[in-house]
Short mmCIF file of C-alpha atoms in Angstrom, two decimals:
data_model
loop_
_atom_site.label_atom_id
_atom_site.label_comp_id
_atom_site.label_asym_id
_atom_site.label_seq_id
_atom_site.Cartn_x
_atom_site.Cartn_y
_atom_site.Cartn_z
CA UNK A 1 4.34 8.85 -14.62
CA UNK A 2 2.70 10.01 -11.42
CA UNK A 3 4.80 11.24 -8.49
CA UNK A 4 3.28 11.63 -5.01
CA UNK A 5 5.10 13.45 -2.24
CA UNK A 6 3.93 13.27 1.36
CA UNK A 7 4.75 15.53 4.31
CA UNK A 8 5.70 15.40 7.08
CA UNK A 9 7.47 12.05 7.38
CA UNK A 10 6.85 12.03 11.13
CA UNK A 11 4.25 13.89 13.19
CA UNK A 12 3.87 13.95 16.94
CA UNK A 13 0.75 15.42 18.58
CA UNK A 14 -0.84 15.46 22.00
CA UNK A 15 -3.98 13.41 22.51
CA UNK A 16 -6.98 15.54 21.63
CA UNK A 17 -5.11 17.78 19.20
CA UNK A 18 -5.62 17.74 15.43
CA UNK A 19 -3.22 16.23 12.90
CA UNK A 20 -2.82 17.19 9.25
CA UNK A 21 -0.88 15.25 6.63
CA UNK A 22 -0.35 16.73 3.17
CA UNK A 23 0.32 15.17 -0.23
CA UNK A 24 1.09 16.66 -3.62
CA UNK A 25 0.77 14.87 -6.94
CA UNK A 26 2.18 15.59 -10.38
CA UNK A 27 -0.27 14.10 -12.90
CA UNK A 28 -3.23 16.41 -13.51
CA UNK A 29 -5.16 13.41 -14.89
CA UNK A 30 -5.24 11.74 -11.46
CA UNK A 31 -8.79 11.56 -10.16
CA UNK A 32 -8.80 9.11 -7.24
CA UNK A 33 -7.08 9.78 -3.91
CA UNK A 34 -7.26 7.16 -1.14
CA UNK A 35 -5.65 7.24 2.31
CA UNK A 36 -4.40 4.11 4.09
CA UNK A 37 -3.56 3.49 7.74
CA UNK A 38 -0.96 0.89 8.65
CA UNK A 39 -0.58 -0.14 12.27
CA UNK A 40 2.73 -1.67 13.34
CA UNK A 41 3.29 -5.07 11.75
CA UNK A 42 -0.10 -5.08 10.03
CA UNK A 43 -1.47 -4.51 6.55
CA UNK A 44 -2.41 -1.08 5.19
CA UNK A 45 -6.16 -0.47 5.38
CA UNK A 46 -8.21 2.06 3.46
CA UNK A 47 -9.64 4.67 5.83
CA UNK A 48 -11.06 7.29 3.47
CA UNK A 49 -10.90 8.24 -0.19
CA UNK A 50 -11.96 11.12 -2.41
CA UNK A 51 -12.57 11.53 -6.10
CA UNK A 52 -11.78 14.62 -8.12
CA UNK A 53 -15.41 15.69 -8.49
CA UNK A 54 -15.60 16.68 -4.80
CA UNK A 55 -13.48 19.00 -2.70
CA UNK A 56 -13.98 17.51 0.77
CA UNK A 57 -15.19 14.32 2.40
CA UNK A 58 -15.70 13.57 6.09
CA UNK A 59 -16.10 10.40 8.11
CA UNK A 60 -16.45 11.02 11.83
CA UNK A 61 -13.07 12.34 13.04
CA UNK A 62 -11.27 12.11 9.71
CA UNK A 63 -11.63 14.27 6.63
CA UNK A 64 -9.86 14.65 3.33
CA UNK A 65 -9.64 17.82 1.25
CA UNK A 66 -8.61 18.10 -2.38
CA UNK A 67 -7.32 21.13 -4.29
CA UNK A 68 -7.16 20.09 -7.95
CA UNK A 69 -5.76 23.40 -9.12
CA UNK A 70 -2.80 23.18 -6.78
CA UNK A 71 -2.62 19.38 -7.10
CA UNK A 72 -2.58 18.65 -3.42
CA UNK A 73 -4.78 16.80 -0.95
CA UNK A 74 -4.71 16.51 2.80
CA UNK A 75 -5.85 14.19 5.60
CA UNK A 76 -7.24 15.83 8.72
CA UNK A 77 -7.71 13.92 11.98
CA UNK A 78 -9.48 15.76 14.79
CA UNK A 79 -9.54 14.88 18.50
CA UNK A 80 -6.66 12.46 18.06
CA UNK A 81 -6.52 9.34 20.24
CA UNK A 82 -3.62 6.97 21.02
CA UNK A 83 -5.14 4.37 18.67
CA UNK A 84 -4.65 6.82 15.80
CA UNK A 85 -0.89 6.20 16.13
CA UNK A 86 0.16 4.49 12.89
CA UNK A 87 1.76 5.11 9.52
CA UNK A 88 -0.51 6.85 7.02
CA UNK A 89 -0.05 6.60 3.25
CA UNK A 90 -1.67 8.77 0.62
CA UNK A 91 -2.01 7.63 -3.00
CA UNK A 92 -3.22 8.88 -6.37
CA UNK A 93 -4.40 7.21 -9.58
CA UNK A 94 -6.51 7.58 -12.67
CA UNK A 95 -8.35 5.07 -14.83
CA UNK A 96 -5.91 2.62 -16.36
CA UNK A 97 -3.03 3.64 -14.12
CA UNK A 98 -2.34 2.00 -10.80
CA UNK A 99 -2.08 3.79 -7.48
CA UNK A 100 1.13 5.67 -6.77
CA UNK A 101 1.81 5.84 -3.03
CA UNK A 102 3.40 8.61 -1.02
CA UNK A 103 6.33 7.83 1.26
CA UNK A 104 4.21 7.62 4.41
CA UNK A 105 3.79 9.65 7.62
CA UNK A 106 4.41 8.16 11.04
CA UNK A 107 1.84 9.71 13.39
CA UNK A 108 2.47 9.45 17.12
CA UNK A 109 -0.28 10.51 19.51
CA UNK A 110 1.04 11.12 23.01
CA UNK A 111 -1.40 10.45 25.87
CA UNK B 1 -15.86 -13.82 3.75
CA UNK B 2 -14.06 -12.10 0.88
CA UNK B 3 -10.44 -11.11 1.14
CA UNK B 4 -6.81 -11.73 0.35
CA UNK B 5 -4.89 -14.55 1.97
CA UNK B 6 -1.12 -14.56 2.13
CA UNK B 7 0.89 -17.54 3.31
CA UNK B 8 3.00 -18.30 5.12
CA UNK B 9 3.01 -15.54 7.72
CA UNK B 10 6.71 -16.10 8.44
CA UNK B 11 9.29 -17.61 6.09
CA UNK B 12 12.97 -18.32 6.40
CA UNK B 13 15.31 -18.66 3.42
CA UNK B 14 18.65 -20.38 3.28
CA UNK B 15 21.52 -19.16 1.12
CA UNK B 16 21.05 -20.07 -2.54
CA UNK B 17 17.44 -21.10 -2.04
CA UNK B 18 14.38 -19.93 -3.95
CA UNK B 19 11.22 -19.44 -1.90
CA UNK B 20 7.66 -18.82 -3.03
CA UNK B 21 5.13 -16.61 -1.26
CA UNK B 22 1.48 -17.38 -1.84
CA UNK B 23 -1.28 -14.82 -2.48
CA UNK B 24 -4.89 -15.81 -3.09
CA UNK B 25 -7.93 -13.55 -3.42
CA UNK B 26 -11.65 -14.32 -3.66
CA UNK B 27 -12.72 -10.75 -4.40
CA UNK B 28 -12.98 -11.38 -8.16
CA UNK B 29 -10.43 -8.62 -8.71
CA UNK B 30 -8.61 -8.40 -12.03
CA UNK B 31 -5.48 -6.60 -10.82
CA UNK B 32 -2.96 -7.91 -8.28
CA UNK B 33 0.27 -6.48 -6.87
CA UNK B 34 3.34 -7.35 -4.80
CA UNK B 35 5.07 -4.81 -2.58
CA UNK B 36 8.17 -4.97 -0.45
CA UNK B 37 8.33 -2.98 2.79
CA UNK B 38 11.55 -2.56 4.75
CA UNK B 39 11.44 -1.48 8.43
CA UNK B 40 10.23 2.10 8.80
CA UNK B 41 9.94 2.51 5.05
CA UNK B 42 7.20 2.88 2.46
CA UNK B 43 5.77 0.49 -0.13
CA UNK B 44 7.96 -0.44 -3.07
CA UNK B 45 6.33 -2.15 -6.05
CA UNK B 46 7.88 -5.44 -7.17
CA UNK B 47 5.44 -6.72 -9.81
CA UNK B 48 1.86 -6.17 -10.82
CA UNK B 49 -0.67 -7.98 -12.97
CA UNK B 50 -3.57 -6.28 -14.69
CA UNK B 51 -5.18 -9.48 -15.89
CA UNK B 52 -4.65 -13.25 -16.03
CA UNK B 53 -1.55 -14.37 -17.95
CA UNK B 54 -0.10 -10.87 -17.94
CA UNK B 55 2.25 -9.15 -15.50
CA UNK B 56 4.65 -6.21 -15.50
CA UNK B 57 7.80 -5.32 -13.59
CA UNK B 58 7.59 -2.70 -10.91
CA UNK B 59 10.35 -0.55 -9.47
CA UNK B 60 12.38 -3.34 -7.81
CA UNK B 61 11.73 -6.52 -9.85
CA UNK B 62 15.33 -7.78 -9.94
CA UNK B 63 15.70 -11.06 -8.04
CA UNK B 64 11.96 -11.76 -8.05
CA UNK B 65 9.58 -13.60 -10.38
CA UNK B 66 5.80 -14.03 -10.55
CA UNK B 67 3.12 -15.92 -12.44
CA UNK B 68 -0.58 -15.27 -13.00
CA UNK B 69 -2.11 -18.47 -14.30
CA UNK B 70 -5.39 -18.00 -12.42
CA UNK B 71 -7.35 -14.87 -11.61
CA UNK B 72 -7.35 -15.73 -7.90
CA UNK B 73 -3.64 -16.42 -7.51
CA UNK B 74 -0.45 -14.34 -7.87
CA UNK B 75 2.52 -16.14 -6.28
CA UNK B 76 5.85 -14.39 -5.82
CA UNK B 77 9.17 -16.27 -5.98
CA UNK B 78 12.15 -14.73 -4.25
CA UNK B 79 15.14 -16.14 -6.09
CA UNK B 80 18.70 -16.65 -4.90
CA UNK B 81 19.63 -13.64 -7.05
CA UNK B 82 17.89 -11.39 -4.49
CA UNK B 83 20.79 -10.85 -2.12
CA UNK B 84 18.91 -8.90 0.53
CA UNK B 85 15.47 -10.51 0.75
CA UNK B 86 14.74 -9.77 4.41
CA UNK B 87 11.57 -7.67 4.41
CA UNK B 88 7.81 -7.61 4.88
CA UNK B 89 6.05 -8.63 1.65
CA UNK B 90 2.53 -7.39 0.97
CA UNK B 91 0.17 -8.64 -1.72
CA UNK B 92 -2.77 -6.50 -2.84
CA UNK B 93 -5.61 -6.60 -5.34
CA UNK B 94 -8.02 -4.15 -6.94
CA UNK B 95 -11.05 -4.33 -9.22
CA UNK B 96 -9.03 -2.69 -11.96
CA UNK B 97 -5.66 -1.03 -12.30
CA UNK B 98 -6.71 2.39 -10.99
CA UNK B 99 -8.93 1.21 -8.16
CA UNK B 100 -8.52 1.07 -4.42
CA UNK B 101 -6.18 -1.72 -3.34
CA UNK B 102 -7.01 -4.31 -0.69
CA UNK B 103 -4.02 -5.77 1.11
CA UNK B 104 -3.26 -9.17 2.56
CA UNK B 105 -1.75 -9.58 6.05
CA UNK B 106 1.76 -9.94 4.65
CA UNK B 107 4.62 -12.43 4.81
CA UNK B 108 7.73 -11.67 6.83
CA UNK B 109 10.79 -13.17 5.12
CA UNK B 110 14.13 -13.59 6.86
CA UNK B 111 17.47 -15.17 5.97
CA UNK B 112 18.66 -18.14 8.02
#
């Protein structure tokens, strides 16, 4: 089955700096890669996703990149703000197989 | 307004008691899931259902049971066999098994 590893487990940045979270996956058949943000005590919410037919996708201050050859994908947050502080989960799946989640990254943005 | 509703928000279990967590969705999704989340930890899959009247064990199914009699509903029972049930329980659904999952607001279960 699929195995998704996520690094780092915790990340602390100064407000205004960029943050990068990286995930690797094992199943070369995986073709869908979503990212979720979970604020303290709340539900995970989808913030951005990418499919294997594109290499990069942007939405305002967040972007995701995908390297299919190396089987890794990354979340990039620019100009970080205190409200970006949360736990971020990456995931991977393909048709017929459910999402496999990474272990999560706790991002702390210091004002 | 489409979404997933979990109830109750907080639940307390006595020793030897079974409790049932409710999960209802009006998104017309075929697949539904239950996850357990311990403090500061990730999502661990308890059970999932790809379609009505079918469900499969996840990574930590022992001490839990589910049913899927209706497309909209996927209740989770935490049995007395689950000796450490204190956790945050999240229900999710997706259009199909490989799709993006939408989560409910969760149920926080504690032992009395």
